[in-house]
């Protein structure tokens, strides 16, 4: 069990490793492999959490962050593979295709 004091919740250890390695990799691309291999985790499973971390950060920057970083995260989310193709894409719920932000600003179906 991992206690995540920043977000004040009991965290999934894989999710917490993913958050740490995702953030570190943004500063130094070598960090991801070092952290994940050091913990003996499956890199694909750790990377599967990346859209969640990007979306959480996007929401924060949409409210309080500098616009340039928000644009970078938006591009990153738009580049994720679509849902339904065997990867971790985060398209619209119920939709087999679409980027994570394809329907941003639309009314829910």
PDB file of N, CA and C in Angstrom:
ATOM      1  N   UNK A   1       0.848  -1.174   0.000  1.00  0.00           N
ATOM      2  CA  UNK A   1       0.000   0.000   0.000  1.00  0.00           C
ATOM      3  C   UNK A   1       0.895   1.240   0.000  1.00  0.00           C
ATOM      4  N   UNK A   2       0.490   2.225  -0.763  1.00  0.00           N
ATOM      5  CA  UNK A   2       1.203   3.497  -0.843  1.00  0.00           C
ATOM      6  C   UNK A   2       0.252   4.587  -0.370  1.00  0.00           C
ATOM      7  N   UNK A   3       0.715   5.435   0.529  1.00  0.00           N
ATOM      8  CA  UNK A   3      -0.088   6.581   0.955  1.00  0.00           C
ATOM      9  C   UNK A   3       0.436   7.795   0.203  1.00  0.00           C
ATOM     10  N   UNK A   4      -0.425   8.389  -0.585  1.00  0.00           N
ATOM     11  CA  UNK A   4      -0.068   9.553  -1.384  1.00  0.00           C
ATOM     12  C   UNK A   4      -0.506  10.794  -0.621  1.00  0.00           C
ATOM     13  N   UNK A   5       0.419  11.442   0.063  1.00  0.00           N
ATOM     14  CA  UNK A   5       0.065  12.585   0.904  1.00  0.00           C
ATOM     15  C   UNK A   5      -0.299  13.813   0.073  1.00  0.00           C
ATOM     16  N   UNK A   6       0.276  13.927  -1.118  1.00  0.00           N
ATOM     17  CA  UNK A   6      -0.031  15.086  -1.964  1.00  0.00           C
ATOM     18  C   UNK A   6      -1.509  15.117  -2.332  1.00  0.00           C
ATOM     19  N   UNK A   7      -2.046  13.992  -2.785  1.00  0.00           N
ATOM     20  CA  UNK A   7      -3.440  13.942  -3.202  1.00  0.00           C
ATOM     21  C   UNK A   7      -4.331  13.355  -2.104  1.00  0.00           C
ATOM     22  N   UNK A   8      -3.746  13.032  -0.974  1.00  0.00           N
ATOM     23  CA  UNK A   8      -4.463  12.530   0.209  1.00  0.00           C
ATOM     24  C   UNK A   8      -5.404  11.379  -0.117  1.00  0.00           C
ATOM     25  N   UNK A   9      -4.840  10.327  -0.683  1.00  0.00           N
ATOM     26  CA  UNK A   9      -5.607   9.115  -0.945  1.00  0.00           C
ATOM     27  C   UNK A   9      -4.672   7.909  -0.865  1.00  0.00           C
ATOM     28  N   UNK A  10      -5.264   6.737  -0.716  1.00  0.00           N
ATOM     29  CA  UNK A  10      -4.476   5.518  -0.799  1.00  0.00           C
ATOM     30  C   UNK A  10      -4.250   5.255  -2.277  1.00  0.00           C
ATOM     31  N   UNK A  11      -3.017   5.226  -2.685  1.00  0.00           N
ATOM     32  CA  UNK A  11      -2.720   5.092  -4.103  1.00  0.00           C
ATOM     33  C   UNK A  11      -2.398   3.675  -4.514  1.00  0.00           C
ATOM     34  N   UNK A  12      -2.718   3.376  -5.771  1.00  0.00           N
ATOM     35  CA  UNK A  12      -2.300   2.127  -6.391  1.00  0.00           C
ATOM     36  C   UNK A  12      -0.792   2.236  -6.597  1.00  0.00           C
ATOM     37  N   UNK A  13      -0.007   1.284  -6.114  1.00  0.00           N
ATOM     38  CA  UNK A  13       1.451   1.404  -6.240  1.00  0.00           C
ATOM     39  C   UNK A  13       1.913   1.600  -7.684  1.00  0.00           C
ATOM     40  N   UNK A  14       1.281   0.923  -8.634  1.00  0.00           N
ATOM     41  CA  UNK A  14       1.657   1.086 -10.033  1.00  0.00           C
ATOM     42  C   UNK A  14       1.319   2.496 -10.518  1.00  0.00           C
ATOM     43  N   UNK A  15       0.184   3.007 -10.098  1.00  0.00           N
ATOM     44  CA  UNK A  15      -0.201   4.373 -10.464  1.00  0.00           C
ATOM     45  C   UNK A  15       0.740   5.399  -9.870  1.00  0.00           C
ATOM     46  N   UNK A  16       1.158   5.172  -8.643  1.00  0.00           N
ATOM     47  CA  UNK A  16       2.086   6.101  -7.993  1.00  0.00           C
ATOM     48  C   UNK A  16       3.463   6.060  -8.648  1.00  0.00           C
ATOM     49  N   UNK A  17       3.928   4.861  -8.989  1.00  0.00           N
ATOM     50  CA  UNK A  17       5.198   4.743  -9.719  1.00  0.00           C
ATOM     51  C   UNK A  17       5.068   5.438 -11.071  1.00  0.00           C
ATOM     52  N   UNK A  18       3.949   5.251 -11.720  1.00  0.00           N
ATOM     53  CA  UNK A  18       3.731   5.874 -13.017  1.00  0.00           C
ATOM     54  C   UNK A  18       3.733   7.394 -12.914  1.00  0.00           C
ATOM     55  N   UNK A  19       3.073   7.929 -11.898  1.00  0.00           N
ATOM     56  CA  UNK A  19       3.043   9.387 -11.722  1.00  0.00           C
ATOM     57  C   UNK A  19       4.462   9.928 -11.505  1.00  0.00           C
ATOM     58  N   UNK A  20       5.211   9.255 -10.665  1.00  0.00           N
ATOM     59  CA  UNK A  20       6.583   9.709 -10.396  1.00  0.00           C
ATOM     60  C   UNK A  20       7.453   9.607 -11.645  1.00  0.00           C
ATOM     61  N   UNK A  21       7.372   8.494 -12.358  1.00  0.00           N
ATOM     62  CA  UNK A  21       8.224   8.305 -13.536  1.00  0.00           C
ATOM     63  C   UNK A  21       7.772   9.186 -14.693  1.00  0.00           C
ATOM     64  N   UNK A  22       6.454   9.417 -14.826  1.00  0.00           N
ATOM     65  CA  UNK A  22       5.940  10.298 -15.883  1.00  0.00           C
ATOM     66  C   UNK A  22       6.443  11.725 -15.653  1.00  0.00           C
ATOM     67  N   UNK A  23       6.336  12.189 -14.432  1.00  0.00           N
ATOM     68  CA  UNK A  23       6.799  13.536 -14.114  1.00  0.00           C
ATOM     69  C   UNK A  23       8.300  13.682 -14.270  1.00  0.00           C
ATOM     70  N   UNK A  24       9.049  12.695 -13.810  1.00  0.00           N
ATOM     71  CA  UNK A  24      10.504  12.756 -13.911  1.00  0.00           C
ATOM     72  C   UNK A  24      10.961  12.712 -15.362  1.00  0.00           C
ATOM     73  N   UNK A  25      10.266  11.922 -16.172  1.00  0.00           N
ATOM     74  CA  UNK A  25      10.640  11.785 -17.576  1.00  0.00           C
ATOM     75  C   UNK A  25      10.478  13.099 -18.343  1.00  0.00           C
ATOM     76  N   UNK A  26       9.574  13.937 -17.895  1.00  0.00           N
ATOM     77  CA  UNK A  26       9.356  15.225 -18.554  1.00  0.00           C
ATOM     78  C   UNK A  26      10.590  16.133 -18.394  1.00  0.00           C
ATOM     79  N   UNK A  27      11.329  15.921 -17.324  1.00  0.00           N
ATOM     80  CA  UNK A  27      12.551  16.699 -17.074  1.00  0.00           C
ATOM     81  C   UNK A  27      13.781  16.005 -17.668  1.00  0.00           C
ATOM     82  N   UNK A  28      13.805  14.669 -17.575  1.00  0.00           N
ATOM     83  CA  UNK A  28      14.955  13.892 -18.055  1.00  0.00           C
ATOM     84  C   UNK A  28      14.426  12.578 -18.636  1.00  0.00           C
ATOM     85  N   UNK A  29      14.433  12.418 -19.954  1.00  0.00           N
ATOM     86  CA  UNK A  29      13.867  11.228 -20.596  1.00  0.00           C
ATOM     87  C   UNK A  29      14.447   9.901 -20.103  1.00  0.00           C
ATOM     88  N   UNK A  30      15.633   9.917 -19.541  1.00  0.00           N
ATOM     89  CA  UNK A  30      16.237   8.677 -19.022  1.00  0.00           C
ATOM     90  C   UNK A  30      15.598   8.224 -17.718  1.00  0.00           C
ATOM     91  N   UNK A  31      14.912   9.122 -17.041  1.00  0.00           N
ATOM     92  CA  UNK A  31      14.374   8.831 -15.712  1.00  0.00           C
ATOM     93  C   UNK A  31      13.344   7.712 -15.707  1.00  0.00           C
ATOM     94  N   UNK A  32      12.495   7.665 -16.720  1.00  0.00           N
ATOM     95  CA  UNK A  32      11.429   6.657 -16.745  1.00  0.00           C
ATOM     96  C   UNK A  32      12.009   5.253 -16.616  1.00  0.00           C
ATOM     97  N   UNK A  33      12.943   4.911 -17.514  1.00  0.00           N
ATOM     98  CA  UNK A  33      13.506   3.563 -17.492  1.00  0.00           C
ATOM     99  C   UNK A  33      14.202   3.249 -16.179  1.00  0.00           C
ATOM    100  N   UNK A  34      14.928   4.208 -15.641  1.00  0.00           N
ATOM    101  CA  UNK A  34      15.652   3.984 -14.394  1.00  0.00           C
ATOM    102  C   UNK A  34      14.681   3.688 -13.253  1.00  0.00           C
ATOM    103  N   UNK A  35      13.634   4.508 -13.122  1.00  0.00           N
ATOM    104  CA  UNK A  35      12.666   4.308 -12.042  1.00  0.00           C
ATOM    105  C   UNK A  35      11.884   3.005 -12.203  1.00  0.00           C
ATOM    106  N   UNK A  36      11.402   2.754 -13.405  1.00  0.00           N
ATOM    107  CA  UNK A  36      10.567   1.569 -13.633  1.00  0.00           C
ATOM    108  C   UNK A  36      11.379   0.291 -13.490  1.00  0.00           C
ATOM    109  N   UNK A  37      12.552   0.255 -14.105  1.00  0.00           N
ATOM    110  CA  UNK A  37      13.398  -0.931 -13.981  1.00  0.00           C
ATOM    111  C   UNK A  37      13.852  -1.128 -12.538  1.00  0.00           C
ATOM    112  N   UNK A  38      14.150  -0.045 -11.849  1.00  0.00           N
ATOM    113  CA  UNK A  38      14.573  -0.130 -10.456  1.00  0.00           C
ATOM    114  C   UNK A  38      13.505  -0.729  -9.555  1.00  0.00           C
ATOM    115  N   UNK A  39      12.252  -0.539  -9.925  1.00  0.00           N
ATOM    116  CA  UNK A  39      11.134  -1.107  -9.147  1.00  0.00           C
ATOM    117  C   UNK A  39      10.694  -2.458  -9.681  1.00  0.00           C
ATOM    118  N   UNK A  40      11.275  -2.894 -10.790  1.00  0.00           N
ATOM    119  CA  UNK A  40      10.927  -4.187 -11.361  1.00  0.00           C
ATOM    120  C   UNK A  40       9.527  -4.226 -11.957  1.00  0.00           C
ATOM    121  N   UNK A  41       9.021  -3.087 -12.421  1.00  0.00           N
ATOM    122  CA  UNK A  41       7.664  -3.013 -12.971  1.00  0.00           C
ATOM    123  C   UNK A  41       7.687  -3.172 -14.484  1.00  0.00           C
ATOM    124  N   UNK A  42       6.547  -3.518 -15.037  1.00  0.00           N
ATOM    125  CA  UNK A  42       6.367  -3.651 -16.476  1.00  0.00           C
ATOM    126  C   UNK A  42       6.202  -2.253 -17.078  1.00  0.00           C
ATOM    127  N   UNK A  43       7.123  -1.817 -17.946  1.00  0.00           N
ATOM    128  CA  UNK A  43       7.038  -0.465 -18.515  1.00  0.00           C
ATOM    129  C   UNK A  43       5.706  -0.180 -19.214  1.00  0.00           C
ATOM    130  N   UNK A  44       5.142  -1.161 -19.908  1.00  0.00           N
ATOM    131  CA  UNK A  44       3.862  -0.943 -20.607  1.00  0.00           C
ATOM    132  C   UNK A  44       2.739  -0.677 -19.616  1.00  0.00           C
ATOM    133  N   UNK A  45       2.739  -1.391 -18.509  1.00  0.00           N
ATOM    134  CA  UNK A  45       1.698  -1.183 -17.490  1.00  0.00           C
ATOM    135  C   UNK A  45       1.868   0.179 -16.827  1.00  0.00           C
ATOM    136  N   UNK A  46       3.087   0.588 -16.618  1.00  0.00           N
ATOM    137  CA  UNK A  46       3.350   1.897 -16.014  1.00  0.00           C
ATOM    138  C   UNK A  46       2.928   3.001 -16.984  1.00  0.00           C
ATOM    139  N   UNK A  47       3.264   2.855 -18.257  1.00  0.00           N
ATOM    140  CA  UNK A  47       2.887   3.857 -19.265  1.00  0.00           C
ATOM    141  C   UNK A  47       1.373   3.928 -19.470  1.00  0.00           C
ATOM    142  N   UNK A  48       0.659   2.866 -19.176  1.00  0.00           N
ATOM    143  CA  UNK A  48      -0.798   2.868 -19.355  1.00  0.00           C
ATOM    144  C   UNK A  48      -1.473   3.946 -18.512  1.00  0.00           C
ATOM    145  N   UNK A  49      -0.821   4.400 -17.467  1.00  0.00           N
ATOM    146  CA  UNK A  49      -1.366   5.449 -16.602  1.00  0.00           C
ATOM    147  C   UNK A  49      -1.103   6.857 -17.142  1.00  0.00           C
ATOM    148  N   UNK A  50      -0.257   7.004 -18.156  1.00  0.00           N
ATOM    149  CA  UNK A  50       0.152   8.323 -18.649  1.00  0.00           C
ATOM    150  C   UNK A  50      -1.009   9.244 -19.015  1.00  0.00           C
ATOM    151  N   UNK A  51      -2.038   8.756 -19.715  1.00  0.00           N
ATOM    152  CA  UNK A  51      -3.147   9.664 -20.046  1.00  0.00           C
ATOM    153  C   UNK A  51      -3.830  10.243 -18.809  1.00  0.00           C
ATOM    154  N   UNK A  52      -3.894   9.467 -17.750  1.00  0.00           N
ATOM    155  CA  UNK A  52      -4.531   9.941 -16.518  1.00  0.00           C
ATOM    156  C   UNK A  52      -3.717  11.089 -15.931  1.00  0.00           C
ATOM    157  N   UNK A  53      -2.406  10.922 -15.878  1.00  0.00           N
ATOM    158  CA  UNK A  53      -1.561  11.971 -15.319  1.00  0.00           C
ATOM    159  C   UNK A  53      -1.610  13.231 -16.184  1.00  0.00           C
ATOM    160  N   UNK A  54      -1.584  13.055 -17.499  1.00  0.00           N
ATOM    161  CA  UNK A  54      -1.652  14.206 -18.399  1.00  0.00           C
ATOM    162  C   UNK A  54      -2.986  14.931 -18.247  1.00  0.00           C
ATOM    163  N   UNK A  55      -4.072  14.175 -18.131  1.00  0.00           N
ATOM    164  CA  UNK A  55      -5.395  14.797 -17.983  1.00  0.00           C
ATOM    165  C   UNK A  55      -5.526  15.517 -16.649  1.00  0.00           C
ATOM    166  N   UNK A  56      -5.012  14.917 -15.572  1.00  0.00           N
ATOM    167  CA  UNK A  56      -5.058  15.587 -14.263  1.00  0.00           C
ATOM    168  C   UNK A  56      -4.304  16.914 -14.305  1.00  0.00           C
ATOM    169  N   UNK A  57      -3.123  16.875 -14.905  1.00  0.00           N
ATOM    170  CA  UNK A  57      -2.324  18.085 -14.988  1.00  0.00           C
ATOM    171  C   UNK A  57      -2.985  19.110 -15.912  1.00  0.00           C
ATOM    172  N   UNK A  58      -3.591  18.626 -16.999  1.00  0.00           N
ATOM    173  CA  UNK A  58      -4.300  19.510 -17.923  1.00  0.00           C
ATOM    174  C   UNK A  58      -5.412  20.261 -17.188  1.00  0.00           C
ATOM    175  N   UNK A  59      -6.176  19.537 -16.369  1.00  0.00           N
ATOM    176  CA  UNK A  59      -7.266  20.171 -15.621  1.00  0.00           C
ATOM    177  C   UNK A  59      -6.729  21.238 -14.677  1.00  0.00           C
ATOM    178  N   UNK A  60      -5.610  20.944 -14.024  1.00  0.00           N
ATOM    179  CA  UNK A  60      -5.023  21.923 -13.109  1.00  0.00           C
ATOM    180  C   UNK A  60      -4.559  23.154 -13.876  1.00  0.00           C
ATOM    181  N   UNK A  61      -3.837  22.938 -14.984  1.00  0.00           N
ATOM    182  CA  UNK A  61      -3.334  24.074 -15.762  1.00  0.00           C
ATOM    183  C   UNK A  61      -4.452  24.851 -16.433  1.00  0.00           C
ATOM    184  N   UNK A  62      -5.555  24.208 -16.760  1.00  0.00           N
ATOM    185  CA  UNK A  62      -6.698  24.912 -17.342  1.00  0.00           C
ATOM    186  C   UNK A  62      -7.233  25.952 -16.372  1.00  0.00           C
ATOM    187  N   UNK A  63      -7.105  25.686 -15.072  1.00  0.00           N
ATOM    188  CA  UNK A  63      -7.580  26.610 -14.048  1.00  0.00           C
ATOM    189  C   UNK A  63      -6.518  27.609 -13.605  1.00  0.00           C
ATOM    190  N   UNK A  64      -5.251  27.152 -13.496  1.00  0.00           N
ATOM    191  CA  UNK A  64      -4.275  27.987 -12.811  1.00  0.00           C
ATOM    192  C   UNK A  64      -2.925  28.115 -13.498  1.00  0.00           C
ATOM    193  N   UNK A  65      -2.676  27.331 -14.517  1.00  0.00           N
ATOM    194  CA  UNK A  65      -1.321  27.295 -15.051  1.00  0.00           C
ATOM    195  C   UNK A  65      -1.064  28.220 -16.213  1.00  0.00           C
ATOM    196  N   UNK A  66       0.196  28.327 -16.608  1.00  0.00           N
ATOM    197  CA  UNK A  66       0.545  29.165 -17.754  1.00  0.00           C
ATOM    198  C   UNK A  66       0.018  28.546 -19.052  1.00  0.00           C
ATOM    199  N   UNK A  67      -0.480  29.374 -19.983  1.00  0.00           N
ATOM    200  CA  UNK A  67      -1.085  28.878 -21.214  1.00  0.00           C
ATOM    201  C   UNK A  67      -0.154  28.009 -22.064  1.00  0.00           C
ATOM    202  N   UNK A  68       1.122  28.329 -22.094  1.00  0.00           N
ATOM    203  CA  UNK A  68       2.057  27.560 -22.903  1.00  0.00           C
ATOM    204  C   UNK A  68       2.115  26.100 -22.497  1.00  0.00           C
ATOM    205  N   UNK A  69       2.122  25.857 -21.210  1.00  0.00           N
ATOM    206  CA  UNK A  69       2.178  24.478 -20.738  1.00  0.00           C
ATOM    207  C   UNK A  69       0.856  23.770 -21.012  1.00  0.00           C
ATOM    208  N   UNK A  70      -0.243  24.475 -20.898  1.00  0.00           N
ATOM    209  CA  UNK A  70      -1.548  23.903 -21.210  1.00  0.00           C
ATOM    210  C   UNK A  70      -1.596  23.484 -22.676  1.00  0.00           C
ATOM    211  N   UNK A  71      -1.054  24.309 -23.563  1.00  0.00           N
ATOM    212  CA  UNK A  71      -1.015  23.972 -24.990  1.00  0.00           C
ATOM    213  C   UNK A  71      -0.183  22.718 -25.235  1.00  0.00           C
ATOM    214  N   UNK A  72       0.927  22.584 -24.517  1.00  0.00           N
ATOM    215  CA  UNK A  72       1.782  21.401 -24.652  1.00  0.00           C
ATOM    216  C   UNK A  72       1.029  20.152 -24.210  1.00  0.00           C
ATOM    217  N   UNK A  73       0.344  20.213 -23.080  1.00  0.00           N
ATOM    218  CA  UNK A  73      -0.422  19.070 -22.595  1.00  0.00           C
ATOM    219  C   UNK A  73      -1.584  18.747 -23.528  1.00  0.00           C
ATOM    220  N   UNK A  74      -2.233  19.765 -24.081  1.00  0.00           N
ATOM    221  CA  UNK A  74      -3.327  19.539 -25.024  1.00  0.00           C
ATOM    222  C   UNK A  74      -2.816  18.772 -26.237  1.00  0.00           C
ATOM    223  N   UNK A  75      -1.689  19.180 -26.766  1.00  0.00           N
ATOM    224  CA  UNK A  75      -1.105  18.477 -27.910  1.00  0.00           C
ATOM    225  C   UNK A  75      -0.755  17.039 -27.551  1.00  0.00           C
ATOM    226  N   UNK A  76      -0.237  16.846 -26.360  1.00  0.00           N
ATOM    227  CA  UNK A  76       0.123  15.499 -25.909  1.00  0.00           C
ATOM    228  C   UNK A  76      -1.128  14.619 -25.812  1.00  0.00           C
ATOM    229  N   UNK A  77      -2.198  15.139 -25.225  1.00  0.00           N
ATOM    230  CA  UNK A  77      -3.428  14.365 -25.103  1.00  0.00           C
ATOM    231  C   UNK A  77      -4.044  14.090 -26.479  1.00  0.00           C
ATOM    232  N   UNK A  78      -3.993  15.051 -27.374  1.00  0.00           N
ATOM    233  CA  UNK A  78      -4.538  14.846 -28.720  1.00  0.00           C
ATOM    234  C   UNK A  78      -3.758  13.782 -29.490  1.00  0.00           C
ATOM    235  N   UNK A  79      -2.490  13.601 -29.155  1.00  0.00           N
ATOM    236  CA  UNK A  79      -1.662  12.643 -29.880  1.00  0.00           C
ATOM    237  C   UNK A  79      -1.804  11.212 -29.378  1.00  0.00           C
ATOM    238  N   UNK A  80      -2.499  11.015 -28.272  1.00  0.00           N
ATOM    239  CA  UNK A  80      -2.648   9.661 -27.753  1.00  0.00           C
ATOM    240  C   UNK A  80      -3.442   8.809 -28.735  1.00  0.00           C
ATOM    241  N   UNK A  81      -3.128   7.519 -28.788  1.00  0.00           N
ATOM    242  CA  UNK A  81      -3.863   6.650 -29.708  1.00  0.00           C
ATOM    243  C   UNK A  81      -5.326   6.538 -29.284  1.00  0.00           C
ATOM    244  N   UNK A  82      -6.215   6.274 -30.232  1.00  0.00           N
ATOM    245  CA  UNK A  82      -7.635   6.142 -29.893  1.00  0.00           C
ATOM    246  C   UNK A  82      -7.896   4.911 -29.042  1.00  0.00           C
ATOM    247  N   UNK A  83      -9.008   4.948 -28.339  1.00  0.00           N
ATOM    248  CA  UNK A  83      -9.450   3.788 -27.560  1.00  0.00           C
ATOM    249  C   UNK A  83      -9.820   2.657 -28.489  1.00  0.00           C
ATOM    250  N   UNK A  84      -9.787   1.449 -27.956  1.00  0.00           N
ATOM    251  CA  UNK A  84     -10.294   0.298 -28.681  1.00  0.00           C
ATOM    252  C   UNK A  84      -9.290  -0.352 -29.607  1.00  0.00           C
ATOM    253  N   UNK A  85      -8.042   0.099 -29.601  1.00  0.00           N
ATOM    254  CA  UNK A  85      -7.062  -0.524 -30.488  1.00  0.00           C
ATOM    255  C   UNK A  85      -6.024  -1.337 -29.720  1.00  0.00           C
ATOM    256  N   UNK A  86      -6.331  -1.688 -28.473  1.00  0.00           N
ATOM    257  CA  UNK A  86      -5.416  -2.491 -27.684  1.00  0.00           C
ATOM    258  C   UNK A  86      -4.374  -1.684 -26.943  1.00  0.00           C
ATOM    259  N   UNK A  87      -4.441  -0.354 -27.026  1.00  0.00           N
ATOM    260  CA  UNK A  87      -3.496   0.482 -26.295  1.00  0.00           C
ATOM    261  C   UNK A  87      -4.265   1.277 -25.258  1.00  0.00           C
ATOM    262  N   UNK A  88      -3.622   2.259 -24.663  1.00  0.00           N
ATOM    263  CA  UNK A  88      -4.206   2.965 -23.535  1.00  0.00           C
ATOM    264  C   UNK A  88      -4.955   4.222 -23.918  1.00  0.00           C
ATOM    265  N   UNK A  89      -5.331   4.421 -25.148  1.00  0.00           N
ATOM    266  CA  UNK A  89      -5.994   5.651 -25.567  1.00  0.00           C
ATOM    267  C   UNK A  89      -7.194   5.976 -24.696  1.00  0.00           C
ATOM    268  N   UNK A  90      -7.569   7.235 -24.670  1.00  0.00           N
ATOM    269  CA  UNK A  90      -8.640   7.672 -23.778  1.00  0.00           C
ATOM    270  C   UNK A  90      -9.707   8.439 -24.535  1.00  0.00           C
ATOM    271  N   UNK A  91     -10.211   7.855 -25.616  1.00  0.00           N
ATOM    272  CA  UNK A  91     -11.262   8.511 -26.389  1.00  0.00           C
ATOM    273  C   UNK A  91     -12.536   8.649 -25.584  1.00  0.00           C
ATOM    274  N   UNK A  92     -13.542   9.275 -26.172  1.00  0.00           N
ATOM    275  CA  UNK A  92     -14.826   9.515 -25.524  1.00  0.00           C
ATOM    276  C   UNK A  92     -15.440   8.211 -25.022  1.00  0.00           C
ATOM    277  N   UNK A  93     -16.010   8.245 -23.854  1.00  0.00           N
ATOM    278  CA  UNK A  93     -16.635   7.061 -23.280  1.00  0.00           C
ATOM    279  C   UNK A  93     -17.678   6.542 -24.255  1.00  0.00           C
ATOM    280  N   UNK A  94     -17.625   5.244 -24.547  1.00  0.00           N
ATOM    281  CA  UNK A  94     -18.576   4.635 -25.455  1.00  0.00           C
ATOM    282  C   UNK A  94     -18.180   4.765 -26.912  1.00  0.00           C
ATOM    283  N   UNK A  95     -17.105   5.463 -27.201  1.00  0.00           N
ATOM    284  CA  UNK A  95     -16.657   5.648 -28.578  1.00  0.00           C
ATOM    285  C   UNK A  95     -15.429   4.785 -28.824  1.00  0.00           C
ATOM    286  N   UNK A  96     -15.401   4.011 -29.896  1.00  0.00           N
ATOM    287  CA  UNK A  96     -14.241   3.165 -30.157  1.00  0.00           C
ATOM    288  C   UNK A  96     -13.049   3.942 -30.693  1.00  0.00           C
ATOM    289  N   UNK A  97     -13.261   5.191 -31.094  1.00  0.00           N
ATOM    290  CA  UNK A  97     -12.155   5.975 -31.630  1.00  0.00           C
ATOM    291  C   UNK A  97     -12.194   7.384 -31.063  1.00  0.00           C
ATOM    292  N   UNK A  98     -11.143   8.127 -31.306  1.00  0.00           N
ATOM    293  CA  UNK A  98     -11.105   9.533 -30.897  1.00  0.00           C
ATOM    294  C   UNK A  98      -9.993   9.798 -29.917  1.00  0.00           C
ATOM    295  N   UNK A  99      -9.371  10.966 -30.052  1.00  0.00           N
ATOM    296  CA  UNK A  99      -8.326  11.330 -29.115  1.00  0.00           C
ATOM    297  C   UNK A  99      -8.947  11.731 -27.785  1.00  0.00           C
ATOM    298  N   UNK A 100      -8.098  11.911 -26.794  1.00  0.00           N
ATOM    299  CA  UNK A 100      -8.579  12.234 -25.454  1.00  0.00           C
ATOM    300  C   UNK A 100      -9.340  13.548 -25.419  1.00  0.00           C
ATOM    301  N   UNK A 101      -9.006  14.487 -26.279  1.00  0.00           N
ATOM    302  CA  UNK A 101      -9.637  15.805 -26.241  1.00  0.00           C
ATOM    303  C   UNK A 101     -10.503  16.092 -27.460  1.00  0.00           C
ATOM    304  N   UNK A 102     -10.776  15.086 -28.267  1.00  0.00           N
ATOM    305  CA  UNK A 102     -11.523  15.296 -29.499  1.00  0.00           C
ATOM    306  C   UNK A 102     -12.863  15.973 -29.260  1.00  0.00           C
ATOM    307  N   UNK A 103     -13.509  15.638 -28.169  1.00  0.00           N
ATOM    308  CA  UNK A 103     -14.861  16.145 -27.914  1.00  0.00           C
ATOM    309  C   UNK A 103     -14.891  17.235 -26.845  1.00  0.00           C
ATOM    310  N   UNK A 104     -13.741  17.803 -26.552  1.00  0.00           N
ATOM    311  CA  UNK A 104     -13.676  18.848 -25.543  1.00  0.00           C
ATOM    312  C   UNK A 104     -14.575  20.010 -25.927  1.00  0.00           C
ATOM    313  N   UNK A 105     -15.390  20.426 -25.004  1.00  0.00           N
ATOM    314  CA  UNK A 105     -16.283  21.551 -25.221  1.00  0.00           C
ATOM    315  C   UNK A 105     -17.634  21.182 -25.782  1.00  0.00           C
ATOM    316  N   UNK A 106     -17.827  19.902 -26.180  1.00  0.00           N
ATOM    317  CA  UNK A 106     -19.129  19.471 -26.662  1.00  0.00           C
ATOM    318  C   UNK A 106     -20.017  19.106 -25.492  1.00  0.00           C
ATOM    319  N   UNK A 107     -21.290  19.190 -25.702  1.00  0.00           N
ATOM    320  CA  UNK A 107     -22.243  18.723 -24.699  1.00  0.00           C
ATOM    321  C   UNK A 107     -22.175  17.201 -24.656  1.00  0.00           C
ATOM    322  N   UNK A 108     -22.317  16.583 -23.472  1.00  0.00           N
ATOM    323  CA  UNK A 108     -22.310  15.129 -23.390  1.00  0.00           C
ATOM    324  C   UNK A 108     -23.452  14.535 -24.216  1.00  0.00           C
ATOM    325  N   UNK A 109     -23.179  13.370 -24.795  1.00  0.00           N
ATOM    326  CA  UNK A 109     -24.196  12.678 -25.605  1.00  0.00           C
ATOM    327  C   UNK A 109     -25.253  12.046 -24.719  1.00  0.00           C
TER     328      UNK A 109
END
